[in-house]
XYZ file of C-alpha atoms in Angstrom:
525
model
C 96.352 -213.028 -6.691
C 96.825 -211.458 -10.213
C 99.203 -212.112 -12.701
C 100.909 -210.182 -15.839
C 100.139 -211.018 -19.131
C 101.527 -208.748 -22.405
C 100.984 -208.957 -25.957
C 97.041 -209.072 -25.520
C 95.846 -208.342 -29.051
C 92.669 -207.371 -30.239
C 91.456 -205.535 -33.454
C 90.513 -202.330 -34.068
C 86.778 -203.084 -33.997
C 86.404 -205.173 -31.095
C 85.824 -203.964 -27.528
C 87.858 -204.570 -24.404
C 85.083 -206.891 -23.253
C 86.779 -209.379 -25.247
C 89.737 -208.887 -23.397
C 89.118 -211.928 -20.443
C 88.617 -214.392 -23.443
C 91.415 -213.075 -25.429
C 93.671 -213.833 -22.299
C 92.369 -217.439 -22.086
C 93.085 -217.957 -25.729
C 96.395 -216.430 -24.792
C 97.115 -218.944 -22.166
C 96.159 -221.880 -24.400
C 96.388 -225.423 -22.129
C 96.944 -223.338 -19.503
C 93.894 -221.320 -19.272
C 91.622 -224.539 -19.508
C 88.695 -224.474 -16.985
C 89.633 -221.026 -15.934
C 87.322 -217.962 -15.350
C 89.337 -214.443 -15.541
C 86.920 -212.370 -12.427
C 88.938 -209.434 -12.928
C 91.137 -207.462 -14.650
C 93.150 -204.028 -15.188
C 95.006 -202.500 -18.022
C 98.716 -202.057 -17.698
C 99.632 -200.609 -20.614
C 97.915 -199.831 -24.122
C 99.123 -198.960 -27.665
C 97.967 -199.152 -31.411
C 99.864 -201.591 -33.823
C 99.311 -199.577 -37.080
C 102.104 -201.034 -39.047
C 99.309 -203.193 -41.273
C 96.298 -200.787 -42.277
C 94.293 -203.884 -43.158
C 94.980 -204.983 -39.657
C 95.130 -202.468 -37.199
C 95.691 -204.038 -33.192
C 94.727 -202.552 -30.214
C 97.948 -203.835 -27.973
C 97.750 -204.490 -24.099
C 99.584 -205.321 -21.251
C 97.102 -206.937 -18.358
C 97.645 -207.929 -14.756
C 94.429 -210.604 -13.931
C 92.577 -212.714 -11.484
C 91.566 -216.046 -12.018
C 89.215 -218.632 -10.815
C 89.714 -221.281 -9.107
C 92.246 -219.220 -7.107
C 94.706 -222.330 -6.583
C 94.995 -222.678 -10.004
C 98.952 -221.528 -10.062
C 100.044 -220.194 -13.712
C 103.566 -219.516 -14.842
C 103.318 -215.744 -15.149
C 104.761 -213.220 -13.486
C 103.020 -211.692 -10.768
C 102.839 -207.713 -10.756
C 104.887 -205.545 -8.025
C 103.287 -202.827 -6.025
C 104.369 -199.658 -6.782
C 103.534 -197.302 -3.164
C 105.684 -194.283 -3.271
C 107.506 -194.391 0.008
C 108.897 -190.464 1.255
C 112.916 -190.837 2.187
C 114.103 -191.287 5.524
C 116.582 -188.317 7.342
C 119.871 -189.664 7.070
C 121.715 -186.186 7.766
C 123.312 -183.681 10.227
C 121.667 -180.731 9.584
C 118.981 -178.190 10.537
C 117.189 -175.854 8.143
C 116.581 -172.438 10.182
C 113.870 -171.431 7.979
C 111.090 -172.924 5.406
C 112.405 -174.266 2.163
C 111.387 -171.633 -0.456
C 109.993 -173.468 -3.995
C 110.961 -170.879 -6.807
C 108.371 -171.945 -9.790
C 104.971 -173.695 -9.883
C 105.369 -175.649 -12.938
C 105.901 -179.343 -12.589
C 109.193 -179.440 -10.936
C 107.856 -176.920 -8.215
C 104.821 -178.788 -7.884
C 105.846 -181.963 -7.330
C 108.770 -180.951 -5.359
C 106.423 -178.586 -2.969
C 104.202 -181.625 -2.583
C 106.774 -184.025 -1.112
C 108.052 -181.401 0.925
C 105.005 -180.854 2.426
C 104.064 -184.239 2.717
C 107.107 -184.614 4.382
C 106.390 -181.891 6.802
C 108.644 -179.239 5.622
C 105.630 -176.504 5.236
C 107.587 -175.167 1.803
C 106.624 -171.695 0.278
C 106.091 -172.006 -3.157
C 106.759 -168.811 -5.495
C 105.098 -168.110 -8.460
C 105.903 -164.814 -10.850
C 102.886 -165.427 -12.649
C 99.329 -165.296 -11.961
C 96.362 -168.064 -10.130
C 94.617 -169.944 -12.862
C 91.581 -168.024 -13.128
C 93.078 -165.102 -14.048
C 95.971 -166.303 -15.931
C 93.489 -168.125 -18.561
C 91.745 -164.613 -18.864
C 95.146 -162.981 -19.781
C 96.387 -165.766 -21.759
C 92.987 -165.106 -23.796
C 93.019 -161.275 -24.049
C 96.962 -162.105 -25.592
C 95.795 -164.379 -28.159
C 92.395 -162.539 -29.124
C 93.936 -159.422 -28.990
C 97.468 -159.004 -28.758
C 97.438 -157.571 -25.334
C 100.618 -159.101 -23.624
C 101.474 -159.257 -19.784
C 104.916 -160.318 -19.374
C 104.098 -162.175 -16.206
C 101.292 -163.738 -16.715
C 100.907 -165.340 -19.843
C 101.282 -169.086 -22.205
C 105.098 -169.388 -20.402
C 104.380 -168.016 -16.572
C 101.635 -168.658 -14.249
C 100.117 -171.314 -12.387
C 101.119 -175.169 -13.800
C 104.017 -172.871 -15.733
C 104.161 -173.587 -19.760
C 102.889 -177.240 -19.983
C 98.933 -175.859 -18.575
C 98.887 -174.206 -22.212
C 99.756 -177.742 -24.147
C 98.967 -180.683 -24.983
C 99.696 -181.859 -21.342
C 101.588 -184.807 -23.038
C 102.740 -187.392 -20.807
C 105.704 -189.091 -22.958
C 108.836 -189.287 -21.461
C 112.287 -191.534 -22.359
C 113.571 -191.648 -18.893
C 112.884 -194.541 -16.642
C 112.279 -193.721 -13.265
C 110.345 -195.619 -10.435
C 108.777 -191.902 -9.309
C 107.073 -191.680 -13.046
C 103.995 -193.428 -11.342
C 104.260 -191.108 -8.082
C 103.581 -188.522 -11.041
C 100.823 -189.784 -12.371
C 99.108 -190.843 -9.564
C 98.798 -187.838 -7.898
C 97.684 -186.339 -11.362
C 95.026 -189.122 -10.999
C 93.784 -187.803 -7.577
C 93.597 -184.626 -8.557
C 91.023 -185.264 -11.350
C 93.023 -186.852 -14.809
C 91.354 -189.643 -16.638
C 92.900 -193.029 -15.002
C 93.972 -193.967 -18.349
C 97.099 -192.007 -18.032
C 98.412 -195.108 -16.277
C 98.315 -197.347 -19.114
C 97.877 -195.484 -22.129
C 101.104 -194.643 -24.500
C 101.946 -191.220 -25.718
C 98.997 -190.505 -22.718
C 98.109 -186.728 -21.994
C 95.743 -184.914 -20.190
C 94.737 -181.940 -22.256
C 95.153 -178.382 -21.760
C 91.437 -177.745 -20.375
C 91.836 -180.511 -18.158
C 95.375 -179.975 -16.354
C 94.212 -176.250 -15.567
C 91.736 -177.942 -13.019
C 94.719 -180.766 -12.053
C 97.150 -177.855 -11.049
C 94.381 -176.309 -8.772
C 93.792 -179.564 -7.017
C 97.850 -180.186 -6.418
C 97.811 -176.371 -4.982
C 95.099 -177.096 -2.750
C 96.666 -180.716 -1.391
C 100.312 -178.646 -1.043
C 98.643 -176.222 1.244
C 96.142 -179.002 3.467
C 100.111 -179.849 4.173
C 100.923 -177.323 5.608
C 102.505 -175.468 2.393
C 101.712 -171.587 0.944
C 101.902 -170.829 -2.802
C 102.188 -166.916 -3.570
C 101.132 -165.714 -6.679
C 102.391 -162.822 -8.833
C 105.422 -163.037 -6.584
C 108.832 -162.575 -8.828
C 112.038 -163.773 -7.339
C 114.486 -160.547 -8.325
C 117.857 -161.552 -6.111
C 119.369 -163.633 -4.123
C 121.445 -162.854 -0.693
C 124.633 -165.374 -0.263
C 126.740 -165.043 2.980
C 129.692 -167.255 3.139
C 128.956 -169.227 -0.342
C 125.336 -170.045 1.109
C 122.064 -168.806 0.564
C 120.727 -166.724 3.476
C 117.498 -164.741 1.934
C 115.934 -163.804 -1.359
C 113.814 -160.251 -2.504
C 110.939 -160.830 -4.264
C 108.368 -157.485 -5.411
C 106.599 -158.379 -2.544
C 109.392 -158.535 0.014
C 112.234 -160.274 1.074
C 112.169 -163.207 2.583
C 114.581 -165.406 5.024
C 115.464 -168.819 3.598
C 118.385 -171.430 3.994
C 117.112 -173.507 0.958
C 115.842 -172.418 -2.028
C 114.773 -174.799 -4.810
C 115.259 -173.224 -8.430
C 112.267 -175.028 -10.164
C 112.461 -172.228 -13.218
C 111.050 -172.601 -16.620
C 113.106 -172.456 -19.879
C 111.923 -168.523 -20.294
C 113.043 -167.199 -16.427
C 115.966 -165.075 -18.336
C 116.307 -162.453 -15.875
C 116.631 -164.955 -13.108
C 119.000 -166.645 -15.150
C 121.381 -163.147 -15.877
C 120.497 -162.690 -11.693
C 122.355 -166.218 -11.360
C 125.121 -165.146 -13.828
C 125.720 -161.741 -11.887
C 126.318 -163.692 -8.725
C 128.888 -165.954 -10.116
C 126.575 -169.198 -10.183
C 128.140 -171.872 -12.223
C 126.389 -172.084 -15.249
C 126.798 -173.995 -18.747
C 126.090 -173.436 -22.325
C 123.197 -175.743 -23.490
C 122.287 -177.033 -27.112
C 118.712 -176.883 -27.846
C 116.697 -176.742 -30.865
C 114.793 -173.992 -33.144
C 112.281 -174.545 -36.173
C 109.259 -173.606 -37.083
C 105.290 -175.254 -35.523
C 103.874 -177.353 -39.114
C 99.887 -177.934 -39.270
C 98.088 -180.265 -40.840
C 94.304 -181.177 -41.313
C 93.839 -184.196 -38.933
C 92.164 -185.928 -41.567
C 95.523 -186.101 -43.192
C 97.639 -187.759 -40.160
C 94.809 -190.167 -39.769
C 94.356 -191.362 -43.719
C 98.364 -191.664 -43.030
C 98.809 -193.608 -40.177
C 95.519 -195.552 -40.526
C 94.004 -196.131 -43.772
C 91.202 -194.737 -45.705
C 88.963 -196.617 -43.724
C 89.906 -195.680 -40.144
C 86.180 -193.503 -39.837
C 85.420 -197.640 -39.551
C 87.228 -198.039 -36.481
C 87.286 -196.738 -32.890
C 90.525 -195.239 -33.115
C 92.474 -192.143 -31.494
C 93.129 -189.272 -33.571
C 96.465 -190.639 -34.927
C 99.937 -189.106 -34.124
C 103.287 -189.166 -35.664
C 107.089 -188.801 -35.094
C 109.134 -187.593 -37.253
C 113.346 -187.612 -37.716
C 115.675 -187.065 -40.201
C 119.853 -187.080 -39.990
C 120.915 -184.583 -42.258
C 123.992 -185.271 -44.944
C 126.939 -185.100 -43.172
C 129.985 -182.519 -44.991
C 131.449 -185.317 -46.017
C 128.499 -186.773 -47.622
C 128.179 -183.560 -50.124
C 125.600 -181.973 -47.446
C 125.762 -178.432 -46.287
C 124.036 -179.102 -42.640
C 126.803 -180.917 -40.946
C 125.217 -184.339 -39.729
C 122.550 -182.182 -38.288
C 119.396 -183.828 -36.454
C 115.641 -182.558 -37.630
C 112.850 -183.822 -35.721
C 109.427 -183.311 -34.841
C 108.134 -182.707 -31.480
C 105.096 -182.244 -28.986
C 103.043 -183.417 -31.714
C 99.505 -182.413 -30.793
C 96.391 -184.140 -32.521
C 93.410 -182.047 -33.014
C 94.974 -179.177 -31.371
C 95.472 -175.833 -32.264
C 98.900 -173.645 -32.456
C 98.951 -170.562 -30.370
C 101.004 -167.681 -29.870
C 103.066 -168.294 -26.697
C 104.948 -164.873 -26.461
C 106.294 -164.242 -22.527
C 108.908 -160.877 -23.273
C 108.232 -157.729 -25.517
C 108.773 -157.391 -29.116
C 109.505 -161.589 -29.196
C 107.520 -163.776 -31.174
C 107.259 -167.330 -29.498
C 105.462 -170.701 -31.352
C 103.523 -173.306 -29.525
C 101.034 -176.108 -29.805
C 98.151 -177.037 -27.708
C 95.647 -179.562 -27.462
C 92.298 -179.994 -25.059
C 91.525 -183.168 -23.670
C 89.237 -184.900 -26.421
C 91.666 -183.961 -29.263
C 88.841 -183.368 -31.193
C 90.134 -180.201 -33.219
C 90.272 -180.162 -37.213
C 94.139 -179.226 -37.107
C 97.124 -181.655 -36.039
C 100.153 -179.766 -35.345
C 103.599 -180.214 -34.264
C 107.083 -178.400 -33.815
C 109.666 -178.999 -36.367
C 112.879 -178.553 -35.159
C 116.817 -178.462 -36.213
C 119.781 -178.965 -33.679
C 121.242 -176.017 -32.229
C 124.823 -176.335 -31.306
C 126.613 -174.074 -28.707
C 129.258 -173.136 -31.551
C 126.097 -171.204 -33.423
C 126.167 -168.689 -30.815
C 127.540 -166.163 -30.848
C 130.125 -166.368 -27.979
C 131.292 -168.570 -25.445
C 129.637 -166.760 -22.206
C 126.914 -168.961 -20.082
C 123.639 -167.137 -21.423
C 124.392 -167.148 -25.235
C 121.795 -169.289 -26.066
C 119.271 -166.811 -24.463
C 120.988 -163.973 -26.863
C 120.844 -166.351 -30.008
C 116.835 -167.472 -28.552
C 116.315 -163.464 -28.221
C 117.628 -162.316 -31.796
C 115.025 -165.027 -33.899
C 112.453 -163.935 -31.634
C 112.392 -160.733 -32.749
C 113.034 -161.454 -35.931
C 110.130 -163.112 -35.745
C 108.001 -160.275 -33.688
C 109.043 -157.929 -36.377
C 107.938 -160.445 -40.037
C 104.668 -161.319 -38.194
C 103.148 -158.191 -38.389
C 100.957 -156.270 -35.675
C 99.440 -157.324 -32.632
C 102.264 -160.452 -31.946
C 101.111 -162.438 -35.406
C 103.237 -165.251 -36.393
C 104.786 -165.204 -39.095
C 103.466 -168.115 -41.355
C 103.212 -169.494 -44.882
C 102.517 -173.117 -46.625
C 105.260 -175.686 -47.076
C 105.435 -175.093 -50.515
C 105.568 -171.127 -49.761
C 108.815 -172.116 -47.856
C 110.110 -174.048 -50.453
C 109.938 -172.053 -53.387
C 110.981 -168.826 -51.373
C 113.656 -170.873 -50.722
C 114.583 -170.772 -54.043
C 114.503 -166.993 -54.607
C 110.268 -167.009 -55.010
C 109.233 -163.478 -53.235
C 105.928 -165.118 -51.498
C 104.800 -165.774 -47.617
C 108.007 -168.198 -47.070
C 109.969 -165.337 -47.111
C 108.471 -164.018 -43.425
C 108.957 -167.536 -41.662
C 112.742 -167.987 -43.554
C 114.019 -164.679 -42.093
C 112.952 -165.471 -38.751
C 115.185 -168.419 -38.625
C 118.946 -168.751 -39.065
C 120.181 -170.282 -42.234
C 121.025 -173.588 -40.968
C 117.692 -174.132 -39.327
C 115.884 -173.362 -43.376
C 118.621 -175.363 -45.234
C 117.989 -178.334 -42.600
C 114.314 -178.268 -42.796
C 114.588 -178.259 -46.770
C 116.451 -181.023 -47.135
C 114.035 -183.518 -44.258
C 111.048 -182.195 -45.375
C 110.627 -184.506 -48.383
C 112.701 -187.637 -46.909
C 109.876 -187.092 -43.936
C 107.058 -186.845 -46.526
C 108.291 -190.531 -47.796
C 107.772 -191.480 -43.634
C 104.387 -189.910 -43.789
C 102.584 -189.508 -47.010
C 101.492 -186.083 -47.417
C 103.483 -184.429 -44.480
C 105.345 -181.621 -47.292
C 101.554 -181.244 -49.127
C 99.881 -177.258 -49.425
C 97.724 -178.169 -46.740
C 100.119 -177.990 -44.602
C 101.280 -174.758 -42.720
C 104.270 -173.537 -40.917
C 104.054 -171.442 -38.554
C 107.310 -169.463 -36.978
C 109.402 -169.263 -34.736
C 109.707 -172.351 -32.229
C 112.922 -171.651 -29.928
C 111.402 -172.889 -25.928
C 111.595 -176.990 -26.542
C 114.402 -176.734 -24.163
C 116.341 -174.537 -21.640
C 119.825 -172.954 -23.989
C 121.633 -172.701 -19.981
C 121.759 -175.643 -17.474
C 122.682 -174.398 -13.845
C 125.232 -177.216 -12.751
C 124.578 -179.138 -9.913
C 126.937 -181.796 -7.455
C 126.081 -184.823 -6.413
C 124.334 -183.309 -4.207
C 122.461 -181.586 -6.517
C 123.222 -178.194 -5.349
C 124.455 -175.380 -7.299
C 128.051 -173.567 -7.010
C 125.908 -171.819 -3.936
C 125.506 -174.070 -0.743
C 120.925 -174.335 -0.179
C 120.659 -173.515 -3.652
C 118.949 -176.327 -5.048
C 118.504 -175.949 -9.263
C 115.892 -178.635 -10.739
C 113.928 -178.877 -13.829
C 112.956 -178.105 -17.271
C 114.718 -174.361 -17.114
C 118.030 -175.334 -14.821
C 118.458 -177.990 -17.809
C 117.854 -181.368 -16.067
C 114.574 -182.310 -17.804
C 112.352 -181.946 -20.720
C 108.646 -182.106 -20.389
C 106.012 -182.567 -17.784
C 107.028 -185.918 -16.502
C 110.384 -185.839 -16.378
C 110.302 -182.017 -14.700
C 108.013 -183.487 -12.001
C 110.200 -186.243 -11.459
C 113.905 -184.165 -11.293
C 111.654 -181.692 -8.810
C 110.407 -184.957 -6.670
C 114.400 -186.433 -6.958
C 115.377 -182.297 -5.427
C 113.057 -182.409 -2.849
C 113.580 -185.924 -1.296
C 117.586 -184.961 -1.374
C 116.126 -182.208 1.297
C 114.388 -184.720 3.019
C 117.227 -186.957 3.477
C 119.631 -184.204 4.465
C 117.798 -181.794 6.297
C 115.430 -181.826 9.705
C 113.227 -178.691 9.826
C 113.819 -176.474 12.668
C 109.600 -175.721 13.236
């Protein structure tokens, strides 16, 4: 029998074996005569709030001798991911078609193969191996392939990341997620660990080993394979063309990235019901790691067995009634990735595109995160569906043209931005012009109330980098309750058709897709 126990404390400089006798002293009369045989982390975090006294902070479930010792704690649920039963009517003719291998179409092939549905998963972009090779020949040398690149390919955008974790929805399927992640050959501390992640050079090898369990199922994944149009008979979908062929389907899951815009302007030309989006633009900001950690830890942190430290970062910008000029609106950091690097994460000609990415030991010199202002739909520039893609488009470019040759971002120091700011004619002025007016005023005025959250975040050392426009999909392809589209088998889910933001929660809205097929449909094979 084990039992859960939180607010486990121990400092910095102790291990976890002095985690059983830290639970006894936890229990106090309770724990009296007992002997903890085993234990397993739930959950850790670091309590930095008091330098002097940094905590390591778990949650525990544990095992006890003598077993009929009874404690008042609560005892810990199991958490099995059980596939839907069919509840429907209907028959699908032909094999569900999974548009997308990131993680919505993953994890949305997977239960639909484990359900028996034998899906066929399309992917525009290229197999690992040889995506990594052009994603390298891009950043080394400039050389861009529009399908195959930091945005498309095999895991889609998050492979080329930090492969963060973090996610604010609460869902029971978050730990169907990262179990199978688990199996597939992530560290097992993912389970437990907050703000966990897996590391770019470790989630290329993850992705392989989901492809390989979705086709033991019974599932196919084509590569290089671009979805170009979609046939609709009667309000339903009947087929789709690829530039491989066409190919018969009666359900077709939309698990697009944020950066599928000719799919998206496909969609609009065949009157799919789509919706303006806010999103958010700004600029990548690096920092040496040694900074973040002095910061967040202490001078003496090289003491301690700590993780390189991380930060988040918001600001609520004067409001016009206040006396400010940016309207109330929200700056923020985001995808914050310790001891990463920032990389170039073009996907369309002539567009410049920032990202950050981090391997798995986060042992890089650099800390780096985007830094990003509210977009609102009413700064684009008109009211039809894919406006946010035009307004993403134009500061792309913008960008694609200050940077220079060979896809360089445009970059400069904080205090480069700042004084251009002011009418100085230095670096700043490359990353200002990339961005729209709003999005430089904004970042102005947080940059020193965020300094006073984290000493040294506006210092020389640090460097922006532009332009970030891809934390979020500008269109959102509306859904029923159903959770198909305007067009009956048309199933949008994801990152891209607006319904989630990040690995977790894309994996999870593709899982939620999939088992609505599951429930509904019986396959006809």
């Amino acid at each position: 029998m084990y039992y859960r126990i939180n607010e486990i404390k121990l400092k910095a400089e102790q291990s976890q074996a002095d985690i059983p006798a830290s639970i006894i002293k936890k229990l106090g009369k309770a724990g009296k005569g007992l002997k903890i045989t085993d234990w397993r982390i739930v959950k850790q975090s670091v309590d930095a709030r008091d330098k002097g006294d940094i905590l390591i902070v778990y949650s525990l479930d544990f095992a006890v001798e003598p077993k009929d010792r009874k404690l008042d704690l609560p005892q810990p649920e199991p958490k099995e991911y059980i596939l839907p039963d069919y509840v429907g009517s209907s028959v699908l003719k032909y094999r569900p078609v999974v548009c997308g291998f990131g993680p919505c179409g993953m994890y949305a092939a997977l239960i639909l193969a484990s359900a028996g549905f034998k899906p066929i998963v399309l992917e525009r972009g290229s197999e690992m191996k040889k995506r990594i090779v052009d994603v390298e020949n891009f950043l080394k040398a400039g050389k861009l392939n529009t399908e195959s690149n930091v945005q498309f390919g095999e895991g889609g955008a998050g492979t080329f990341s930090d492969g963060k974790l973090t996610t604010n929805i609460k869902d029971a399927r978050i730990s169907k997620v990262l179990t199978e992640f688990v199996e597939a050959g992530a560290d097992e501390n993912i389970l437990y660990k907050h703000r966990a992640h897996i590391g770019t050079d470790v989630l290329r090898d993850v992705v392989v080993n989901i492809r390989k369990k979705i086709i033991s199922l019974g599932g196919e994944v084509k590569f290089d394979t671009r979805l170009e149009d979609i046939v609709i008979e009667e309000g339903r979908v009947r087929a789709i063309k690829t530039n491989k062929g066409d190919i018969e389907t009666d359900c077709l899951l939309l698990a697009l990235g944020h950066s599928a815009r000719d799919t998206f302007r496909m969609l609009n030309e065949h009157q799919v019901k789509l919706q303006q989006k806010p999103f958010s633009i700004g600029v990548r900001i690096q920092h040496p790691q040694e900074l973040i950690n002095v910061a967040q830890y202490g001078k003496n942190y090289h003491k301690l067995n700590l993780p390189p430290a991380e930060y988040k970062l918001s600001y609520h910008c004067k409001s016009a009634s206040e006396g400010g000029e940016n309207d109330g609106r929200g700056v923020y950091t985001f995808c914050m990735c310790p001891g990463g690097e920032v990389i170039n994460s073009s996907s369309h000609k002539e567009g410049v595109v920032t990202n950050g990415m981090s391997y798995n030991a986060r042992d890089g010199e650099f800390a780096n995160s985007a830094l990003l202002v509210d977009v609102r739909t009413s700064d684009f520039s008109g009211d039809h569906a894919l406006a946010g893609i035009e307004f993403q488009e134009k500061y792309e470019h913008l960008a694609y043209l200050n940077g220079g040759e060979n896809y360089s971002l445009p970059s400069c120091t904080t205090g480069e931005f700042m004084r251009a700011r002011k009418g100085e004619f230095n670096a700043g002025e490359a990353v200002i012009s990339s961005l729209p007016r709003f999005a430089v005023s904004a970042i102005s005025e947080a940059l020193p109330h965020m300094a006073r959250q984290l000493r040294g975040f506006d210092s020389e050392e640090a460097k922006m980098f532009a332009v970030e426009t891809r934390s979020s999909s500008p269109v959102r392809i509306v859904r029923n309750e159903d959770l198909q589209a305007s067009v009956g088998g048309l199933y949008p889910c994801g990152e891209g058709a607006g319904y989630a933001g990040g690995i977790v929660s894309a994996a999870v809205d593709g899982i939620r897709v999939a088992e609505k097929i599951v429930e509904n449909y019986k396959p006809n094979w």
